[in-house]
Coordinates of C-alpha atoms in Angstrom, one line a residue:
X14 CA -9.6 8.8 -21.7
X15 CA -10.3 12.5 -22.0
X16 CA -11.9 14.5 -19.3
X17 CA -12.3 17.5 -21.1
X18 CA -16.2 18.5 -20.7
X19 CA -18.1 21.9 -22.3
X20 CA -16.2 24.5 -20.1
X21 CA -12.7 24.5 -19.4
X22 CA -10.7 21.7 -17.7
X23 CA -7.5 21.9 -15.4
X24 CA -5.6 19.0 -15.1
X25 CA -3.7 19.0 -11.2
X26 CA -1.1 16.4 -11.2
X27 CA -1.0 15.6 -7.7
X28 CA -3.4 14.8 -5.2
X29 CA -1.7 16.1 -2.0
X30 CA -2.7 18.7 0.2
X31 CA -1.9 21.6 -2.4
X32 CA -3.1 19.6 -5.2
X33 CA -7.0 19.0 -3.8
X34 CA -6.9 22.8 -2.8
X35 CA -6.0 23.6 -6.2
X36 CA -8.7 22.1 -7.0
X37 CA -11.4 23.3 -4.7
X38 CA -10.0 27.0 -5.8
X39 CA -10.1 26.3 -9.0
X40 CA -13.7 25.1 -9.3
X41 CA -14.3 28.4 -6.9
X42 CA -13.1 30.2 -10.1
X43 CA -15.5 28.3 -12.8
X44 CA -12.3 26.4 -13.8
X45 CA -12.9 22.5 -14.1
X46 CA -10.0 20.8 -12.4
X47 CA -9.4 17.0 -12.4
X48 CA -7.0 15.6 -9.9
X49 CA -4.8 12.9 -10.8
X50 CA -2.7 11.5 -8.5
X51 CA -0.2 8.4 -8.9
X52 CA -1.2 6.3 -5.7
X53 CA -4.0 3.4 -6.4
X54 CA -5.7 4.9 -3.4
X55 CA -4.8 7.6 -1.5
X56 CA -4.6 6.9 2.6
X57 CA -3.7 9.3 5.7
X58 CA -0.7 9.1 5.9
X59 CA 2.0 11.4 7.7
X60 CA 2.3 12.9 11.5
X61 CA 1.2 16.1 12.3
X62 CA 1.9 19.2 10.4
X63 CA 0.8 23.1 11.3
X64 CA -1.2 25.3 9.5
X65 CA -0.6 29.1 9.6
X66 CA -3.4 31.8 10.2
X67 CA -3.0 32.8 6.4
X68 CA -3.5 29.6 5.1
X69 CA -6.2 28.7 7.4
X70 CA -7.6 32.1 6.0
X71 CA -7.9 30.6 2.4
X72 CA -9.3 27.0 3.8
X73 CA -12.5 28.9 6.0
X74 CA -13.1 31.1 2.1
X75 CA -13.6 27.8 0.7
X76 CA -16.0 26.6 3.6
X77 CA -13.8 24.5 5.7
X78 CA -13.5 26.2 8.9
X79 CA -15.6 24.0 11.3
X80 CA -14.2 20.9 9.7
X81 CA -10.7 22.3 11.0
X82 CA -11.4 23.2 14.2
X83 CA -12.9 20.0 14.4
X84 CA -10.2 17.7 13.3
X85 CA -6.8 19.9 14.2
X86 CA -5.7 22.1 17.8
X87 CA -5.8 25.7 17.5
X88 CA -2.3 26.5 18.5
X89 CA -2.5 28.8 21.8
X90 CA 1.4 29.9 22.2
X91 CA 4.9 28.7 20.9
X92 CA 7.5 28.5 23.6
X93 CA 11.4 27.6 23.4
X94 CA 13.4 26.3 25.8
X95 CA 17.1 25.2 26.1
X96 CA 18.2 21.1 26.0
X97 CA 17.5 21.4 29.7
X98 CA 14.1 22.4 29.6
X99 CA 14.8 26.0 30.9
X100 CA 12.1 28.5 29.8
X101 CA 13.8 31.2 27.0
X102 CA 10.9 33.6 25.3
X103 CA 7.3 32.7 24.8
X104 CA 5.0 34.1 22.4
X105 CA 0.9 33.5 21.6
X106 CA -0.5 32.3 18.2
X107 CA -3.1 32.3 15.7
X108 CA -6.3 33.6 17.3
X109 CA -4.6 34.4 21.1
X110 CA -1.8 36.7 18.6
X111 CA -4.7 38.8 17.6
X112 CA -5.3 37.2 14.1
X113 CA -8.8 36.8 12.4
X114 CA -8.2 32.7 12.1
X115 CA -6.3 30.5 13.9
X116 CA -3.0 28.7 13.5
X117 CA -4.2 24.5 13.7
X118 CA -1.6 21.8 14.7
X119 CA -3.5 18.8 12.6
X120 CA -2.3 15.1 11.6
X121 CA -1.3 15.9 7.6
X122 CA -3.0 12.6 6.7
X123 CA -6.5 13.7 8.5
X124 CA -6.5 17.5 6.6
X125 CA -6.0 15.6 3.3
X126 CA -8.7 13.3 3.6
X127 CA -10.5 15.9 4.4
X128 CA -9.7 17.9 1.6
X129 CA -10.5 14.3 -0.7
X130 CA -14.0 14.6 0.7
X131 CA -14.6 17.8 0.3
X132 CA -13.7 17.5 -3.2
X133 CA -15.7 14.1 -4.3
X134 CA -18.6 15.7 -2.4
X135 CA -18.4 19.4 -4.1
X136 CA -17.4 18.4 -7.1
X137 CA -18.2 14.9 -7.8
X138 CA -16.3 11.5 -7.4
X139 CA -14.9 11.4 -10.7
X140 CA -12.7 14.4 -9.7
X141 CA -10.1 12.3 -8.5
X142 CA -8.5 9.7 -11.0
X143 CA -6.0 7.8 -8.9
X144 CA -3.9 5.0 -10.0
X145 CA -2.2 7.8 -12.5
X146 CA 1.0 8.2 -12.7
X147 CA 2.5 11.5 -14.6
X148 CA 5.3 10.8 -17.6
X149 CA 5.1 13.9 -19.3
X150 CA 3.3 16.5 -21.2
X151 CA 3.1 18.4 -24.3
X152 CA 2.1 22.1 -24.5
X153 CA 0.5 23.2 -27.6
X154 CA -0.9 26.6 -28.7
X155 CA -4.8 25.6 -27.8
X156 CA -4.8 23.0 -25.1
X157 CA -2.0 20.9 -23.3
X158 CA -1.9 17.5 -23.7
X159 CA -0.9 15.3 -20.5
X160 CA 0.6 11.6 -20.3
X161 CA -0.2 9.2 -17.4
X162 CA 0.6 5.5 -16.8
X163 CA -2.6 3.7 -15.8
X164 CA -1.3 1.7 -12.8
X165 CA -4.8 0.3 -11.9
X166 CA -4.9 -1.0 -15.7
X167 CA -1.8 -3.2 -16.6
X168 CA 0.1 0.2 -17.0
X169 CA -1.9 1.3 -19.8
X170 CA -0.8 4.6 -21.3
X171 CA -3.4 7.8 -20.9
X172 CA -3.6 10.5 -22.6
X173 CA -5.7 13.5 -21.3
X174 CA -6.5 17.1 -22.6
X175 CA -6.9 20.1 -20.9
X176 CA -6.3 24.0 -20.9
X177 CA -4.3 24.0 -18.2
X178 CA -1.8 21.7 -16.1
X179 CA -0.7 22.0 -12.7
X180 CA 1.8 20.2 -11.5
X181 CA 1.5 19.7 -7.6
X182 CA 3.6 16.3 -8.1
X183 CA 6.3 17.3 -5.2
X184 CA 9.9 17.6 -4.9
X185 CA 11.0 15.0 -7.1
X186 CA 8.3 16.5 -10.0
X187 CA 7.7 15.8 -13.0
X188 CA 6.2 18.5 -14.5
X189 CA 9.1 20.8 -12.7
X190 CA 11.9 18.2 -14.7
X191 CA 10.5 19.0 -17.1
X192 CA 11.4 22.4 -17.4
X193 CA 14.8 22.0 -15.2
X194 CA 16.1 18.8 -16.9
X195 CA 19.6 19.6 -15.5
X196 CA 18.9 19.9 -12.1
X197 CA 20.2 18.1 -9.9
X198 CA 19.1 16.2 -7.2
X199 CA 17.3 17.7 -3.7
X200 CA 20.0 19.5 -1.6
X201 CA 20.5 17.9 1.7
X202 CA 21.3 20.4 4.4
X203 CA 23.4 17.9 6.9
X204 CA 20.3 17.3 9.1
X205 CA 18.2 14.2 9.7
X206 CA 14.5 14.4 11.0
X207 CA 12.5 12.1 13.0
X208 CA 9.0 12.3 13.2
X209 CA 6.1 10.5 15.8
X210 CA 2.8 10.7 17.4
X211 CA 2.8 9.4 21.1
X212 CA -0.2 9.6 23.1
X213 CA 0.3 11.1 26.3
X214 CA -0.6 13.5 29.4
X215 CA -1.4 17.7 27.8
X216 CA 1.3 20.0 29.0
X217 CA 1.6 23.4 29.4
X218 CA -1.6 25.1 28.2
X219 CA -2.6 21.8 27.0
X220 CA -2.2 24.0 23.0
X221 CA 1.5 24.9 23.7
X222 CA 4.1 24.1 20.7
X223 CA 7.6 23.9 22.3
X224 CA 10.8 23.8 20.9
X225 CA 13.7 22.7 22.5
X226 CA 17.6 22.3 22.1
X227 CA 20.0 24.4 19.8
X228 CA 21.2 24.6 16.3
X229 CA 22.9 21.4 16.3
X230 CA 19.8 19.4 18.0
X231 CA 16.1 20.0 18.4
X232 CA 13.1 18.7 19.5
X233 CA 9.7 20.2 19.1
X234 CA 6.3 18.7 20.4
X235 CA 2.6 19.6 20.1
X236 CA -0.5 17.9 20.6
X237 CA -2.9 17.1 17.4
X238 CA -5.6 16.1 18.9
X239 CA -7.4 14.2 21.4
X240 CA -6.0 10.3 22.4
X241 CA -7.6 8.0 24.7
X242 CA -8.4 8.3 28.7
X243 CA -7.8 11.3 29.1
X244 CA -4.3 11.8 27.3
X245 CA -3.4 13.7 23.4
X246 CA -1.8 12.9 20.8
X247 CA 1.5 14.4 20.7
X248 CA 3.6 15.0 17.6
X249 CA 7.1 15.2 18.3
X250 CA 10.3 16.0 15.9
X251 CA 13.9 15.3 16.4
X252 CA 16.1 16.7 14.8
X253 CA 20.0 16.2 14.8
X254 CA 22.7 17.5 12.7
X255 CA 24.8 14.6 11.1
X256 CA 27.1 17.0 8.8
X257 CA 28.4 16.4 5.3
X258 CA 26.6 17.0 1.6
X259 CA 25.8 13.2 1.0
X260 CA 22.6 12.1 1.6
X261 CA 23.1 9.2 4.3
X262 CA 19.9 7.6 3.9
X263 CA 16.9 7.6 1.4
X264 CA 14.6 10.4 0.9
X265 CA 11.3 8.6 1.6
X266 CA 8.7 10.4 3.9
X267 CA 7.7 7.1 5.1
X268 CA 10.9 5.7 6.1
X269 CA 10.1 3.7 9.2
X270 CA 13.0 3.4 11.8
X271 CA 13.3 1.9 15.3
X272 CA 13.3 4.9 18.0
X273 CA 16.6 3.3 19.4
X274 CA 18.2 5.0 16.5
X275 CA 18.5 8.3 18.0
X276 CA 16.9 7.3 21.1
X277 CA 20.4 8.1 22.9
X278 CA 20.9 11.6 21.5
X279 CA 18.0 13.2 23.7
X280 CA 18.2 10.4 26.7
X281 CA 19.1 13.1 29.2
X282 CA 15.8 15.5 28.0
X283 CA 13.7 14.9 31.0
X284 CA 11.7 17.9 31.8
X285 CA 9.3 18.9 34.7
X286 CA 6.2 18.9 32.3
X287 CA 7.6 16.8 29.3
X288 CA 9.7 13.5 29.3
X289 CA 11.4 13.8 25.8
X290 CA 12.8 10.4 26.1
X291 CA 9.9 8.3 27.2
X292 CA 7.7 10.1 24.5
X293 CA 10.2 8.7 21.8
X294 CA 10.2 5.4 23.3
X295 CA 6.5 4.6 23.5
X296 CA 6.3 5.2 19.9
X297 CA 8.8 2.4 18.8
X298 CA 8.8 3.4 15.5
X299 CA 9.5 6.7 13.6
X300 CA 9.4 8.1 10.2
X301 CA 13.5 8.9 9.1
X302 CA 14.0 11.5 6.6
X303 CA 16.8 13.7 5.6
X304 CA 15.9 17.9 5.8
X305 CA 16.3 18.8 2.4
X306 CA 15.1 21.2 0.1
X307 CA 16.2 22.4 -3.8
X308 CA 17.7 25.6 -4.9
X309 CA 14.9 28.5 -6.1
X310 CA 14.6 28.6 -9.9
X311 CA 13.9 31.5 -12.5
X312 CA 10.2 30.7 -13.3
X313 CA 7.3 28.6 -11.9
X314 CA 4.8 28.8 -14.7
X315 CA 4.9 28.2 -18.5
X316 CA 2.0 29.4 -20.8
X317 CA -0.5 26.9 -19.6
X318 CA 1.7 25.1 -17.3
X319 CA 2.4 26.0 -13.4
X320 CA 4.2 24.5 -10.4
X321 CA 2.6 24.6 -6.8
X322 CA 3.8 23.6 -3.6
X323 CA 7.2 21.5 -3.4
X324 CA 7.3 21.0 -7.1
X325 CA 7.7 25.1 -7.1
X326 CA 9.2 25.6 -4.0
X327 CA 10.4 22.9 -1.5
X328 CA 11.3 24.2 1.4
X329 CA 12.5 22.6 4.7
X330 CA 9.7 21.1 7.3
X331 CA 10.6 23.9 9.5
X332 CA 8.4 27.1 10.6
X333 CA 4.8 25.4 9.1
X334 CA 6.2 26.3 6.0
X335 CA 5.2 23.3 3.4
X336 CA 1.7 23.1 3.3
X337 CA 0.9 26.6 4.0
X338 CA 2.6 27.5 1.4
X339 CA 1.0 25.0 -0.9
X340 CA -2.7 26.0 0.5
X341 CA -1.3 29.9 -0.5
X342 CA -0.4 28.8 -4.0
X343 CA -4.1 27.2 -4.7
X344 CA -5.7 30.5 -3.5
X345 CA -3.2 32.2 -5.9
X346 CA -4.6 30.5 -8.5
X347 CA -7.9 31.2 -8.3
X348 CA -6.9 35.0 -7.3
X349 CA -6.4 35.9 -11.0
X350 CA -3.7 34.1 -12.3
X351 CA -5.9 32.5 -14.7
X352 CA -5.3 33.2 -18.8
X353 CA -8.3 35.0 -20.2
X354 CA -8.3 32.4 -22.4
X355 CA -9.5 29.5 -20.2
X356 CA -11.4 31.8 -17.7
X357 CA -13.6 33.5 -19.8
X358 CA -13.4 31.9 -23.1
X359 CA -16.5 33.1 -24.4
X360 CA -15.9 36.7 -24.5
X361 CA -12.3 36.6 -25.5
X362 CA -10.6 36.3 -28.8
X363 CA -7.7 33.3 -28.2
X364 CA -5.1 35.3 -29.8
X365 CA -5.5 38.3 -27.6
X366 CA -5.7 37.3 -24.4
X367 CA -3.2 34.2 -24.2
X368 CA -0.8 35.9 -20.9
X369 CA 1.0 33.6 -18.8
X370 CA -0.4 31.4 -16.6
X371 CA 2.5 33.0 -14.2
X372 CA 2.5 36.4 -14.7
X373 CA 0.9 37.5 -11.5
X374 CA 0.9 34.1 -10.1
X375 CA 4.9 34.1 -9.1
X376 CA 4.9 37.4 -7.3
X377 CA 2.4 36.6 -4.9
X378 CA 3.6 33.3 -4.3
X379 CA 7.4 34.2 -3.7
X380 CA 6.3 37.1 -0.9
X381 CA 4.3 34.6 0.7
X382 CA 6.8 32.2 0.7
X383 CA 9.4 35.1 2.0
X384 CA 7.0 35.3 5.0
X385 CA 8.4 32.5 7.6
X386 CA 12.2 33.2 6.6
X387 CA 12.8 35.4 9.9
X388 CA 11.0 33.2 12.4
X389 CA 13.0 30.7 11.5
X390 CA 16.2 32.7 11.7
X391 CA 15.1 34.2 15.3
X392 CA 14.2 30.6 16.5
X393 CA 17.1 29.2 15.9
X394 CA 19.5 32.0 17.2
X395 CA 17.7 32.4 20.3
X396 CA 17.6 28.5 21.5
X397 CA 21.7 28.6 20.4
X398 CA 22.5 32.2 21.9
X399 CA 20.4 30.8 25.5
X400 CA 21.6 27.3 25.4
X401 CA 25.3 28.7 25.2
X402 CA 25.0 31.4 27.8
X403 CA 22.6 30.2 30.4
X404 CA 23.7 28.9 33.3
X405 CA 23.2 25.1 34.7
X406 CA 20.5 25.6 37.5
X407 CA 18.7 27.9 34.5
X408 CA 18.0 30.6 32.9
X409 CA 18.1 34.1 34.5
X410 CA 14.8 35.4 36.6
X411 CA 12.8 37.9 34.1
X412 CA 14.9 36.5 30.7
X413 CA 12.2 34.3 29.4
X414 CA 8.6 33.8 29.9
X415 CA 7.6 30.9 31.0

């Protein structure tokens, strides 16, 4: 099999989030992009995630800005509070912030199928190969030359050309292995998350993301979009630090654990407008996975060969940092950070105009990523330095917003 048609083709290994906007900015920038991606079919899978006004920026350019306000909950205000449910700062978002688009709180498996439909409808079915998983690649002077499994065909071997590869396979990539043979595995950071969706009563504003707890324990909750009679669906995350450098349990985003599991860590979390407890228990289930991330390397991109998204940069599920980032790095792309060569191949000489696929690309990327690094700090210290010093009937009149 060869996709390869009369203009030039970009192969994106990957067919997540940051993959499929690759993708749709690529084609934005007269670049033919193929998605492969390594699951027979491809399914919504997840809980909720949040998308920052910057990204959503980049996903209304390509058209899509009904579609999310549609599907996902424009994010009115962030508030903390301590494990007791006493009110520490408060602060608006997205569009009540004063930004040009909003920040969405959307189910992760929803935004990509959106994204898949966008792009089978824009740029034809065929722009999606699943069933293909990546083994490995070979980077010539001209063209690179990319090697999939067929899974949907006895495991048949594939080889497809193209004039560039992305690799958007995640953070256990391929492409990134590649590169990094010696590196080792994902770094865990002593922390294990647990993620739900629980339909229940709004509170707060009914557009409110809360946080609550300290360093050591979290929970944050915020609705996704509308459930039945009357109720939401709410996406919650524990979050509990279990200590050590071993990784206690497999790093699987779709670990399914009975809520009982943690259940007893956050039993006493009753609020006034939030019942922490019963939301974990109605859901039964949750998905168990181990907060890690990897350490930053030299380079991202190689000639005709980049990294995007957790295969560049994982990052921990903290601050709406992963696919935010991942949407940034497809807009990147198709921002300039194209070779001459495969942009404009008509009116330039090969030998001339070969730069790195990378050479603008990684600057833009890394301030972007540099972006939530300080909320996350300030979050954080706040809930620890206000669980620590405020007292038990609550916190101080005129301390916090509420």
């Amino acid at each position: 099999m060869d996709t390869r048609v009369a203009r030039p083709a970009a192969i994106v290994a990957g067919g997540g989030i940051g993959g499929l906007v690759a993708a749709l900015c690529l084609e934005e920038a007269g670049i033919h992009a193929v998605v492969y991606e390594a699951a027979r079919e491809i399914r919504p899978l997840g809980v909720g995630i949040n998308l920052l006004p910057h990204a959503v920026r980049v996903l209304s350019a390509l058209g899509l800005a009904d579609r999310l306000a549609a599907t996902g909950v424009a994010t009115a205000d962030l508030r903390y509070f301590t494990k007791r449910g006493e009110p520490i700062w408060s602060e608006p978002r997205g569009i009540d912030a004063g930004y040009r688009w909003p920040q969405y709180s959307i189910h992760r498996g929803e935004l990509q199928m959106l994204l898949l439909d966008t792009v089978r409808t824009r740029l034809g079915h065929d722009r999606v190969v699943t069933g293909h998983r990546l083994d490995g690649f070979t980077q010539g002077a001209d063209d690179v030359s990319v090697r999939f499994t067929d899974r949907s065909n006895g495991d048949a071997p594939v080889t497809v050309r193209g004039d560039l590869l992305v690799g958007a396979d995640g953070i256990h990539s391929v492409v990134r292995a590649h590169y990094y043979p010696d590196e080792r595995e994902p770094v865990f950071s002593g922390r294990l998350l647990w993620r739900g969706i629980t339909e229940a009563p709004p509170f707060l504003s009914g557009r409110t993301m809360i946080m609550a707890g300290h360093a050591n324990q979290k929970f944050v909750a915020y609705p996704i979009g509308a459930g039945s009679n009357g109720r939401v669906r709410v996406n919650w995350i524990a979050e509990r630090q279990v200590g050590g450098d071993v990784v206690p349990v497999a790093r699987d985003w779709n670990r399914v654990v009975d809520v009982e599991t943690f259940l007893p860590h956050f039993a006493g979390w009753h609020f006034p407008w939030l019942d922490v407890p019963g939301l974990i228990e109605a859901a039964g289930t949750a998905y168990e996975f181990p907060m890690s991330d990897r350490d930053p390397v030299d380079r991202w991109s190689f000639r005709r060969v980049t990294l995007l998204g957790d295969a560049a940069h994982p990052m921990y599920p903290i601050g709406s940092n992963g696919a935010s980032q991942a949407i940034i790095d497809g807009d990147a792309l198709r921002g300039g950070s194209i070779p001459a060569t495969i942009a404009h191949p008509p009116t330039m000489r090969r030998g001339a105009a070969r730069a790195s696929v990378g050479s603008r690309l990684a600057p833009a990327r890394a301030a972007a990523c540099a972006l939530a690094t300080p909320e996350q700090h300030r979050s954080r210290a706040v809930r620890s330095s206000a669980d620590s010093s405020a007292p038990p009937g609550g916190a101080r009149p005129g301390s916090s917003y509420a």
